[in-house]
């Protein structure tokens, strides 16, 4: 089995913004999209109602993980839901989404939102949403911890999320002193994010702590399994994301991710001409 290591790691820096967008941090920088393929960016946000009201998207997918607080989703096709801690929402923006993501009442919503690219042939697909509530994701217990699988297959279980491209997401909880090897496709590009704790990761035994992010080594084109070894110095909680590289040109501008500037300009024209539909409210 191919053994994963830490290719690069860093500690996320946060910016206090006041109200209603209280605080923000960039976990994955979109400038690094070639190295991150198929991922575009990931943002961590603390916000109150009024921060992410009606807005459009085209050409990619989002995976929003709620760390704390309540998140209300509203879209202009009649969709409405409220997600709580441990829930995630998948959105395929496809040809054109228009939605709002709001904190509920007086809550401060604390979320991680990942932008997952779509290949050119899928950028024109119909917009869709899928919620995965925390109790719906299968949990596998092991000595010293648990593995919760939201998407993909590992430890003989399959997550309920159904993305348009090969993508896996799991949450791993470890007690102090516990060790676990997480299995994932060796051909997937992958990264992890430490929600809490202090652990040792990979073959080089890199020390990672709360708010640390790391890109993993991978075997591009490999079709077997790989293993990422984690050892907890104290109680820890980590998210591991992985996806199959798309290997296409990426042009991102504002809320749109396409393959060329002409496609970006067309997205703006379509939105201004009302082709994304009415306001989400």
Short mmCIF file of C-alpha atoms in Angstrom, two decimals, residues 47-241:
data_model
loop_
_atom_site.label_atom_id
_atom_site.label_comp_id
_atom_site.label_asym_id
_atom_site.label_seq_id
_atom_site.Cartn_x
_atom_site.Cartn_y
_atom_site.Cartn_z
CA UNK A 47 -20.68 35.10 10.47
CA UNK A 48 -24.04 36.45 11.48
CA UNK A 49 -27.13 36.85 9.35
CA UNK A 50 -26.69 39.19 6.39
CA UNK A 51 -23.18 38.07 5.34
CA UNK A 52 -23.93 35.63 2.53
CA UNK A 53 -27.34 36.72 1.25
CA UNK A 54 -28.49 36.10 -2.35
CA UNK A 55 -25.54 35.40 -4.69
CA UNK A 56 -24.78 33.36 -7.86
CA UNK A 57 -22.35 30.54 -8.72
CA UNK A 58 -21.42 28.61 -11.87
CA UNK A 59 -18.99 25.89 -12.89
CA UNK A 60 -18.05 24.13 -9.64
CA UNK A 61 -19.33 22.41 -6.50
CA UNK A 62 -19.29 23.44 -2.83
CA UNK A 63 -19.04 21.27 0.26
CA UNK A 64 -20.02 23.25 3.36
CA UNK A 65 -19.23 21.73 6.77
CA UNK A 66 -20.90 23.32 9.81
CA UNK A 67 -18.50 23.46 12.75
CA UNK A 68 -20.81 25.34 15.09
CA UNK A 69 -24.01 27.37 15.07
CA UNK A 70 -26.88 26.93 12.63
CA UNK A 71 -26.75 27.57 8.87
CA UNK A 72 -29.88 28.31 6.84
CA UNK A 73 -29.82 27.52 3.13
CA UNK A 74 -32.29 29.16 0.72
CA UNK A 75 -32.22 28.83 -3.06
CA UNK A 76 -34.33 30.28 -5.86
CA UNK A 77 -35.78 26.86 -6.79
CA UNK A 78 -37.72 26.59 -3.53
CA UNK A 79 -35.04 24.80 -1.54
CA UNK A 80 -34.78 25.50 2.17
CA UNK A 81 -32.97 23.74 5.00
CA UNK A 82 -31.21 24.36 8.31
CA UNK A 83 -27.94 22.63 9.09
CA UNK A 84 -26.32 22.27 12.48
CA UNK A 85 -22.90 21.25 13.84
CA UNK A 86 -21.53 18.21 12.02
CA UNK A 87 -23.93 18.55 9.06
CA UNK A 88 -22.72 19.24 5.54
CA UNK A 89 -24.33 20.53 2.37
CA UNK A 90 -23.21 19.68 -1.14
CA UNK A 91 -24.09 22.03 -3.99
CA UNK A 92 -23.52 21.43 -7.67
CA UNK A 93 -23.67 24.97 -9.05
CA UNK A 94 -23.37 23.57 -12.56
CA UNK A 95 -24.87 25.91 -15.16
CA UNK A 96 -26.02 28.47 -12.61
CA UNK A 97 -27.04 28.54 -8.93
CA UNK A 98 -28.51 31.44 -7.03
CA UNK A 99 -28.82 30.98 -3.29
CA UNK A 100 -28.26 32.40 0.18
CA UNK A 101 -26.38 30.95 3.15
CA UNK A 102 -27.35 32.65 6.38
CA UNK A 103 -26.84 32.27 10.11
CA UNK A 104 -30.10 31.49 11.93
CA UNK A 105 -31.61 34.13 14.24
CA UNK A 106 -28.82 35.49 16.48
CA UNK A 107 -26.43 32.57 15.95
CA UNK A 108 -22.86 33.00 14.81
CA UNK A 109 -22.45 30.32 12.15
CA UNK A 110 -18.98 28.79 11.96
CA UNK A 111 -18.38 26.95 8.68
CA UNK A 112 -15.80 25.51 6.32
CA UNK A 113 -16.66 25.84 2.64
CA UNK A 114 -14.67 23.95 0.03
CA UNK A 115 -14.87 24.77 -3.69
CA UNK A 116 -14.52 21.55 -5.69
CA UNK A 117 -13.98 21.98 -9.43
CA UNK A 118 -16.07 20.44 -12.20
CA UNK A 119 -14.59 19.20 -15.48
CA UNK A 120 -15.63 21.26 -18.50
CA UNK A 121 -18.10 18.62 -19.66
CA UNK A 122 -20.05 18.95 -16.37
CA UNK A 123 -20.04 22.73 -15.96
CA UNK A 124 -23.37 22.98 -17.77
CA UNK A 125 -25.20 20.45 -15.56
CA UNK A 126 -28.39 21.25 -13.66
CA UNK A 127 -27.97 22.86 -10.25
CA UNK A 128 -28.63 20.53 -7.33
CA UNK A 129 -28.22 20.34 -3.56
CA UNK A 130 -27.79 17.49 -1.08
CA UNK A 131 -27.75 17.69 2.70
CA UNK A 132 -25.95 15.07 4.75
CA UNK A 133 -26.93 15.34 8.40
CA UNK A 134 -24.40 14.18 10.97
CA UNK A 135 -26.49 11.20 12.06
CA UNK A 136 -26.75 9.95 8.45
CA UNK A 137 -22.99 9.53 7.97
CA UNK A 138 -21.78 6.05 8.96
CA UNK A 139 -19.37 5.88 11.91
CA UNK A 140 -16.70 3.22 12.32
CA UNK A 141 -15.21 2.77 15.80
CA UNK A 142 -11.59 1.74 16.29
CA UNK A 143 -9.36 1.54 19.33
CA UNK A 144 -9.00 5.09 20.56
CA UNK A 145 -11.35 6.84 18.19
CA UNK A 146 -13.99 7.01 15.48
CA UNK A 147 -14.14 7.52 11.73
CA UNK A 148 -17.19 9.27 10.24
CA UNK A 149 -17.54 8.91 6.47
CA UNK A 150 -19.46 11.64 4.61
CA UNK A 151 -18.32 10.83 1.08
CA UNK A 152 -16.35 8.07 -0.63
CA UNK A 153 -15.57 4.55 0.55
CA UNK A 154 -13.20 3.55 3.33
CA UNK A 155 -13.12 1.05 6.22
CA UNK A 156 -15.76 -1.03 4.37
CA UNK A 157 -18.38 1.72 4.52
CA UNK A 158 -19.64 4.26 1.99
CA UNK A 159 -20.62 7.83 2.75
CA UNK A 160 -24.07 9.08 1.67
CA UNK A 161 -22.83 12.11 -0.30
CA UNK A 162 -23.20 11.72 -4.07
CA UNK A 163 -20.93 14.26 -5.83
CA UNK A 164 -20.56 14.41 -9.61
CA UNK A 165 -16.81 13.73 -9.43
CA UNK A 166 -14.73 11.26 -7.36
CA UNK A 167 -14.48 12.90 -3.92
CA UNK A 168 -14.04 11.65 -0.36
CA UNK A 169 -14.50 13.35 3.00
CA UNK A 170 -14.10 11.83 6.44
CA UNK A 171 -13.88 13.15 9.99
CA UNK A 172 -11.50 11.35 12.34
CA UNK A 173 -11.58 11.69 16.13
CA UNK A 174 -8.68 10.40 18.22
CA UNK A 175 -8.16 10.13 21.96
CA UNK A 176 -4.77 10.96 23.44
CA UNK A 177 -2.21 8.35 22.40
CA UNK A 178 -4.43 6.76 19.73
CA UNK A 179 -3.10 5.82 16.30
CA UNK A 180 -5.08 5.25 13.11
CA UNK A 181 -4.32 4.69 9.42
CA UNK A 182 -6.91 6.23 7.12
CA UNK A 183 -7.25 4.53 3.75
CA UNK A 184 -8.01 6.56 0.61
CA UNK A 185 -7.46 6.16 -3.16
CA UNK A 186 -3.77 6.59 -3.98
CA UNK A 187 -4.60 8.57 -7.13
CA UNK A 188 -6.56 11.21 -5.18
CA UNK A 189 -5.01 14.55 -4.37
CA UNK A 190 -5.73 15.11 -0.68
CA UNK A 191 -5.42 17.54 2.19
CA UNK A 192 -6.33 17.58 5.86
CA UNK A 193 -7.45 20.23 8.31
CA UNK A 194 -7.08 20.02 12.09
CA UNK A 195 -10.27 21.15 13.83
CA UNK A 196 -8.80 20.58 17.29
CA UNK A 197 -5.95 18.88 19.09
CA UNK A 198 -2.33 18.00 18.41
CA UNK A 199 -1.18 15.05 16.30
CA UNK A 200 1.60 13.49 14.24
CA UNK A 201 0.80 12.83 10.56
CA UNK A 202 2.39 10.95 7.67
CA UNK A 203 5.59 8.99 7.17
CA UNK A 204 7.73 11.97 8.18
CA UNK A 205 5.74 12.31 11.41
CA UNK A 206 4.94 16.00 11.01
CA UNK A 207 3.44 17.68 14.06
CA UNK A 208 0.14 19.43 13.30
CA UNK A 209 -2.06 21.36 15.72
CA UNK A 210 -5.42 23.14 15.73
CA UNK A 211 -5.93 25.30 12.61
CA UNK A 212 -3.16 23.50 10.72
CA UNK A 213 -3.73 22.44 7.12
CA UNK A 214 -1.58 20.08 5.08
CA UNK A 215 -1.38 18.80 1.50
CA UNK A 216 -0.52 15.11 1.21
CA UNK A 217 1.72 13.31 -1.23
CA UNK A 218 -0.12 11.09 -3.74
CA UNK A 219 0.49 8.70 -6.60
CA UNK A 220 -0.95 10.53 -9.62
CA UNK A 221 -2.78 8.03 -11.79
CA UNK A 222 -2.57 5.27 -9.19
CA UNK A 223 -5.58 2.98 -8.88
CA UNK A 224 -4.88 1.26 -5.57
CA UNK A 225 -5.30 2.32 -1.96
CA UNK A 226 -3.03 4.48 0.15
CA UNK A 227 -2.73 4.98 3.89
CA UNK A 228 -2.33 8.11 6.00
CA UNK A 229 -1.11 7.38 9.53
CA UNK A 230 -2.22 9.69 12.35
CA UNK A 231 -1.01 9.58 15.96
CA UNK A 232 -2.66 11.81 18.57
CA UNK A 233 -0.52 13.64 21.14
CA UNK A 234 -3.79 14.70 22.75
CA UNK A 235 -7.47 14.45 21.90
CA UNK A 236 -7.79 15.49 18.25
CA UNK A 237 -10.34 15.97 15.50
CA UNK A 238 -9.33 16.13 11.83
CA UNK A 239 -11.07 16.35 8.45
CA UNK A 240 -9.49 14.62 5.45
CA UNK A 241 -10.60 15.64 1.95
#
